[in-house]
mmCIF file of C-alpha atoms in Angstrom:
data_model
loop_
_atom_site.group_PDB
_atom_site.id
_atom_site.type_symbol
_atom_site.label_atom_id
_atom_site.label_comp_id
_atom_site.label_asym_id
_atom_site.label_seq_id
_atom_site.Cartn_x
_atom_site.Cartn_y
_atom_site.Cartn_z
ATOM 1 C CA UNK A 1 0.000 0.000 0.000
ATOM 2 C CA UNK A 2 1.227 3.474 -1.135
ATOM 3 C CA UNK A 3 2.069 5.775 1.746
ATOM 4 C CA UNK A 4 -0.388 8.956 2.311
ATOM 5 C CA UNK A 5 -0.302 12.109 4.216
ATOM 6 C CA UNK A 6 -0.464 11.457 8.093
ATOM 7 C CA UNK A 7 -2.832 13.668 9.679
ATOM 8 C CA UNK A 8 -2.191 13.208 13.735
ATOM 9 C CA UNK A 9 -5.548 15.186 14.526
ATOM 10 C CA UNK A 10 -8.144 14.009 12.290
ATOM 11 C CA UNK A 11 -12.247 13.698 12.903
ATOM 12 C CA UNK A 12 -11.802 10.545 11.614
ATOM 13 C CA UNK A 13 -9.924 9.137 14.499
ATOM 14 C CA UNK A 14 -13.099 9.954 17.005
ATOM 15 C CA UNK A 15 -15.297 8.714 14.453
ATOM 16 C CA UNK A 16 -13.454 5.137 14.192
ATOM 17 C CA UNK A 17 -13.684 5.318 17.965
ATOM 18 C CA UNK A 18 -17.338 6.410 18.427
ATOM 19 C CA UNK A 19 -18.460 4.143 15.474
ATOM 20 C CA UNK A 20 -16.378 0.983 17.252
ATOM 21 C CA UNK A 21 -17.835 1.797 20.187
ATOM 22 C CA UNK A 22 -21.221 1.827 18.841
ATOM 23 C CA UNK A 23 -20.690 -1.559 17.170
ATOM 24 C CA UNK A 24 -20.155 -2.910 20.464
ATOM 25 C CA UNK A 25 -23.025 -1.688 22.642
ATOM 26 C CA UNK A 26 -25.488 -2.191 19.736
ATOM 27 C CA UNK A 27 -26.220 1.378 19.122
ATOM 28 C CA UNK A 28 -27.956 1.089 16.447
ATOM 29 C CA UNK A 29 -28.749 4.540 16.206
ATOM 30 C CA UNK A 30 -25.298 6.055 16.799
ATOM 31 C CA UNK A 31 -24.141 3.435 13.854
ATOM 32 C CA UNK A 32 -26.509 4.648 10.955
ATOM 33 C CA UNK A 33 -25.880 8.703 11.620
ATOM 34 C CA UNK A 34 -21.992 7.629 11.344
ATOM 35 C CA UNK A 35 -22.360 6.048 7.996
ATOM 36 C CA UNK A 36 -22.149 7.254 4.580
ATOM 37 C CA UNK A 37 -25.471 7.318 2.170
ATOM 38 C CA UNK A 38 -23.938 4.768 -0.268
ATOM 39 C CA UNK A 39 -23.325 2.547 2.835
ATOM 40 C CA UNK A 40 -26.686 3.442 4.086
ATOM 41 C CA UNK A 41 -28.001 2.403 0.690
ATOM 42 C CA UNK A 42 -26.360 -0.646 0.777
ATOM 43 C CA UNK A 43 -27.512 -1.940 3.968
ATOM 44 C CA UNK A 44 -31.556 -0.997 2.898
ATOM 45 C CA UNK A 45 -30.967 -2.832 -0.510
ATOM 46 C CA UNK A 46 -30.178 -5.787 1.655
ATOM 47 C CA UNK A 47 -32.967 -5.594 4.240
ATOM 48 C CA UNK A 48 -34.913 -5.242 0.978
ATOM 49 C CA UNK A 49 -33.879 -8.365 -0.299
ATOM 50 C CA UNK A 50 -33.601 -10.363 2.832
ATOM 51 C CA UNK A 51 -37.234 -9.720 3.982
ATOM 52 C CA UNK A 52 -38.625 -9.884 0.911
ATOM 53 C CA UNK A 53 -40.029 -6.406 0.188
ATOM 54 C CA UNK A 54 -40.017 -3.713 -2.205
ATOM 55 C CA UNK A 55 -36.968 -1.313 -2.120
ATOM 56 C CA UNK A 56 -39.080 1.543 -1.805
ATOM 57 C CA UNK A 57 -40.696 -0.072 1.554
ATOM 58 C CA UNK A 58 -37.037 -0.693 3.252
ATOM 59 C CA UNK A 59 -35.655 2.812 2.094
ATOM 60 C CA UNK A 60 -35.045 5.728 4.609
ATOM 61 C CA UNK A 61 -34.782 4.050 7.726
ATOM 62 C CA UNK A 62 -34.507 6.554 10.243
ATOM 63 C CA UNK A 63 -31.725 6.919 13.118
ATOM 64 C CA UNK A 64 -34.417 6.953 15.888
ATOM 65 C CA UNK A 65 -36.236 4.429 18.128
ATOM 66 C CA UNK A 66 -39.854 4.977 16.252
ATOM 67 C CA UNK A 67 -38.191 3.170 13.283
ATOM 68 C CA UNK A 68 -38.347 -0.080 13.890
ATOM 69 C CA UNK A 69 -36.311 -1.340 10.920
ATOM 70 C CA UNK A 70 -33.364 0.236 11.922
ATOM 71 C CA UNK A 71 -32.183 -2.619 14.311
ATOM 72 C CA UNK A 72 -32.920 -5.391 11.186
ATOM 73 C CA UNK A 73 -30.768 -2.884 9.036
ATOM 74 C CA UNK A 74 -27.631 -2.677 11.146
ATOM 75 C CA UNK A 75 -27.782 -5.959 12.483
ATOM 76 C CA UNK A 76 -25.928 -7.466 9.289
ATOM 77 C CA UNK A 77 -22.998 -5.018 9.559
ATOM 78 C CA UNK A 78 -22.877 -5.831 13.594
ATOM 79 C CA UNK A 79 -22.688 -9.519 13.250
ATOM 80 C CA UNK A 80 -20.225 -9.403 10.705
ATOM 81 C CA UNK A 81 -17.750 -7.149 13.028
ATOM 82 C CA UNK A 82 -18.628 -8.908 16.453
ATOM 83 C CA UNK A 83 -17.248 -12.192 14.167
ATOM 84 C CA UNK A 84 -14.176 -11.243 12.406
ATOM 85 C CA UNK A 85 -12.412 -8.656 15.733
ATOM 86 C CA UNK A 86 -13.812 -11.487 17.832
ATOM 87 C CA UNK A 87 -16.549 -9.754 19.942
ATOM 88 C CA UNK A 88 -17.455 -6.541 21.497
ATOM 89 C CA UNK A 89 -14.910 -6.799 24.108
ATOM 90 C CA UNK A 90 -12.238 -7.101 21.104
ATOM 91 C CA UNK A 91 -14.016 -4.348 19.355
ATOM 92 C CA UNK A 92 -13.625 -2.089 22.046
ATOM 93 C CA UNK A 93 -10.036 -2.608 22.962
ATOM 94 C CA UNK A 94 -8.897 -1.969 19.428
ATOM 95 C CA UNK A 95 -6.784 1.442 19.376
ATOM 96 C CA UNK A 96 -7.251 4.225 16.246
ATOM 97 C CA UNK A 97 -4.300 5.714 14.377
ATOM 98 C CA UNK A 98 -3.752 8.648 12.912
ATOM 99 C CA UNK A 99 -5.507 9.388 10.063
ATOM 100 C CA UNK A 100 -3.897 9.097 6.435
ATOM 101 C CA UNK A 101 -5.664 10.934 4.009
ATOM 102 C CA UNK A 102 -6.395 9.305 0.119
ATOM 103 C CA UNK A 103 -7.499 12.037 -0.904
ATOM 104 C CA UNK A 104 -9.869 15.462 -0.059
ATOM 105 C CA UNK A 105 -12.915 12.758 -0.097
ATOM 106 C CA UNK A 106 -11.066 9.838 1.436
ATOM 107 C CA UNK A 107 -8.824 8.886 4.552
ATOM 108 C CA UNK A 108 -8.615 5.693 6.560
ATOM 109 C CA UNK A 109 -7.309 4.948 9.928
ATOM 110 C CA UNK A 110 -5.277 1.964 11.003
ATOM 111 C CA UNK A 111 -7.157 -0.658 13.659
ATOM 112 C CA UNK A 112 -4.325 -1.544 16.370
ATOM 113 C CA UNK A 113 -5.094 -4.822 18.411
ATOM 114 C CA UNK A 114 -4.678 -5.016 22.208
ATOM 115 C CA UNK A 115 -3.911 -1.211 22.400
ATOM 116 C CA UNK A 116 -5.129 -1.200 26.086
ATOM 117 C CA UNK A 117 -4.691 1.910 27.817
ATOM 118 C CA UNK A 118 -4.436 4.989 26.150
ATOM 119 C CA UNK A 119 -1.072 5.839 24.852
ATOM 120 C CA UNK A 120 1.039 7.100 22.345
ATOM 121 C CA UNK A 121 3.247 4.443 20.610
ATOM 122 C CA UNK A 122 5.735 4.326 17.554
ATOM 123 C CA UNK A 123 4.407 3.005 14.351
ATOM 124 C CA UNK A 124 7.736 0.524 14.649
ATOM 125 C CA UNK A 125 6.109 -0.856 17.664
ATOM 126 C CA UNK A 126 2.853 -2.206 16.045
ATOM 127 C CA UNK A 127 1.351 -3.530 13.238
ATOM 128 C CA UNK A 128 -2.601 -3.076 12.236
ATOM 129 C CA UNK A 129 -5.135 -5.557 12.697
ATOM 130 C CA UNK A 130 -7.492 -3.634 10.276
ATOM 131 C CA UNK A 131 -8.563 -0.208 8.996
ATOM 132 C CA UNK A 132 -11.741 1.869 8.388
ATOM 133 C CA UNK A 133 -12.059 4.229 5.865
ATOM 134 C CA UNK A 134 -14.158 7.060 5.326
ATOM 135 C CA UNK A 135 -15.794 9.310 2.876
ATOM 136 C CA UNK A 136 -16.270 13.245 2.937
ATOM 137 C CA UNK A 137 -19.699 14.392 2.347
ATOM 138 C CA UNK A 138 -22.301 16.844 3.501
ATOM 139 C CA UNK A 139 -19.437 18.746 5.387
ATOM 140 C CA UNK A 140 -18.144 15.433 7.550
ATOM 141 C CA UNK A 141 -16.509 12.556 7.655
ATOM 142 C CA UNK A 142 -18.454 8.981 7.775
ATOM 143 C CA UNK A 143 -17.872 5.390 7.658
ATOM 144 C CA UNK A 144 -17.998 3.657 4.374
ATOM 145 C CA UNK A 145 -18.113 -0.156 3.784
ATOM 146 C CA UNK A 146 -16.821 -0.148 0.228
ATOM 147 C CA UNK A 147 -14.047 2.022 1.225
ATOM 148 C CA UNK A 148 -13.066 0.069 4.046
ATOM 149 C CA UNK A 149 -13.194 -3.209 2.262
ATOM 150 C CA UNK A 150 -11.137 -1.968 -1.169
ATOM 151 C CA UNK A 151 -8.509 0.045 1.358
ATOM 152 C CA UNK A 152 -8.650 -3.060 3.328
ATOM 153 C CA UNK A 153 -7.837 -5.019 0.563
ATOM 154 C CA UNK A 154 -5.346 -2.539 -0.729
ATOM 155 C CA UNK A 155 -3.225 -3.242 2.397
ATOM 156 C CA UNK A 156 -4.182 -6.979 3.261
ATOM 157 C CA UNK A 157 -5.600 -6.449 5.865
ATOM 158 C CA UNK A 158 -9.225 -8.588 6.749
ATOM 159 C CA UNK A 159 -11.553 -6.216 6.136
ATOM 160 C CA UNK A 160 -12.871 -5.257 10.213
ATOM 161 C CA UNK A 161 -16.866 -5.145 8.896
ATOM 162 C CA UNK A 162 -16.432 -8.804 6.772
ATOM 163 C CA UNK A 163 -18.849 -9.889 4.791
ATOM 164 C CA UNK A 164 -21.708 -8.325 5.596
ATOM 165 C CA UNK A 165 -25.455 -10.647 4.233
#
């Protein structure tokens, strides 16, 4: 993987956090807002499929407790994490890099296992588990699962959201 411009203070680093975080206490909520539309697309398109509706029935879910879709929605991309980090405990121990940006519309940060407690440590003293990338749009940075998978890729690194179905 080509080397990028290292941003050390980056939204994207409290994003990775928040949306890990989020992952692991089942917010669905908090995970949805943090995504990007395509991703957010994506997801419906499956619920479509998997319950056997029209498109136009699963499409925009709303991040709020009177939608009761949401949880069906997100529960794919959940499951999928929970399984390849190894569970929410995993999910939440898993330290956040810096940022390194693609491009104006793109940036990733590097998933570091067993971090434990907050620290600063030399990139010579680790190597990443996995990354999540992120897309620029509407003014902020959010998640996005074809970004993470082809940057994941990219480096050979498992992809942290797997194969989401």
């Amino acid at each position: 993987m080509r080397a990028y411009k290292v941003a050390y203070e980056h939204p994207t680093q409290l994003l990775a956090s928040t949306f890990l975080r989020a992952l692991a206490e089942d917010a669905h909520a908090l995970v949805w807002e943090r995504l990007s539309r395509e991703s957010r697309g994506l997801l419906e398109g499956s619920y479509a499929a998997a319950a056997h509706i029209a498109l136009h029935r699963a499409a925009a879910v709303e991040a709020d407790a009177g939608d009761a879709r949401l949880a069906e929605v997100i529960a794919p991309v959940r499951r999928s994490a929970l399984s390849i980090v190894g569970g929410p405990d995993k999910l939440l121990s898993l330290g956040v890099s810096a940022a390194r940006l693609v491009d104006r519309g793109l940036a990733y940060v590097l998933l570091l296992p067993d971090f434990g407690e907050e620290r600063i440590v030399a990139e010579a003293d680790w190597r990443p588990a996995h990354l999540l990338g992120f897309v620029y749009e509407s003014r902020e940075w959010l998640v996005d699962l074809g970004r993470t998978a082809e940057l994941s890729a990219d480096a050979e690194l498992p992809d942290p959201l797997g194969l989401i179905r």
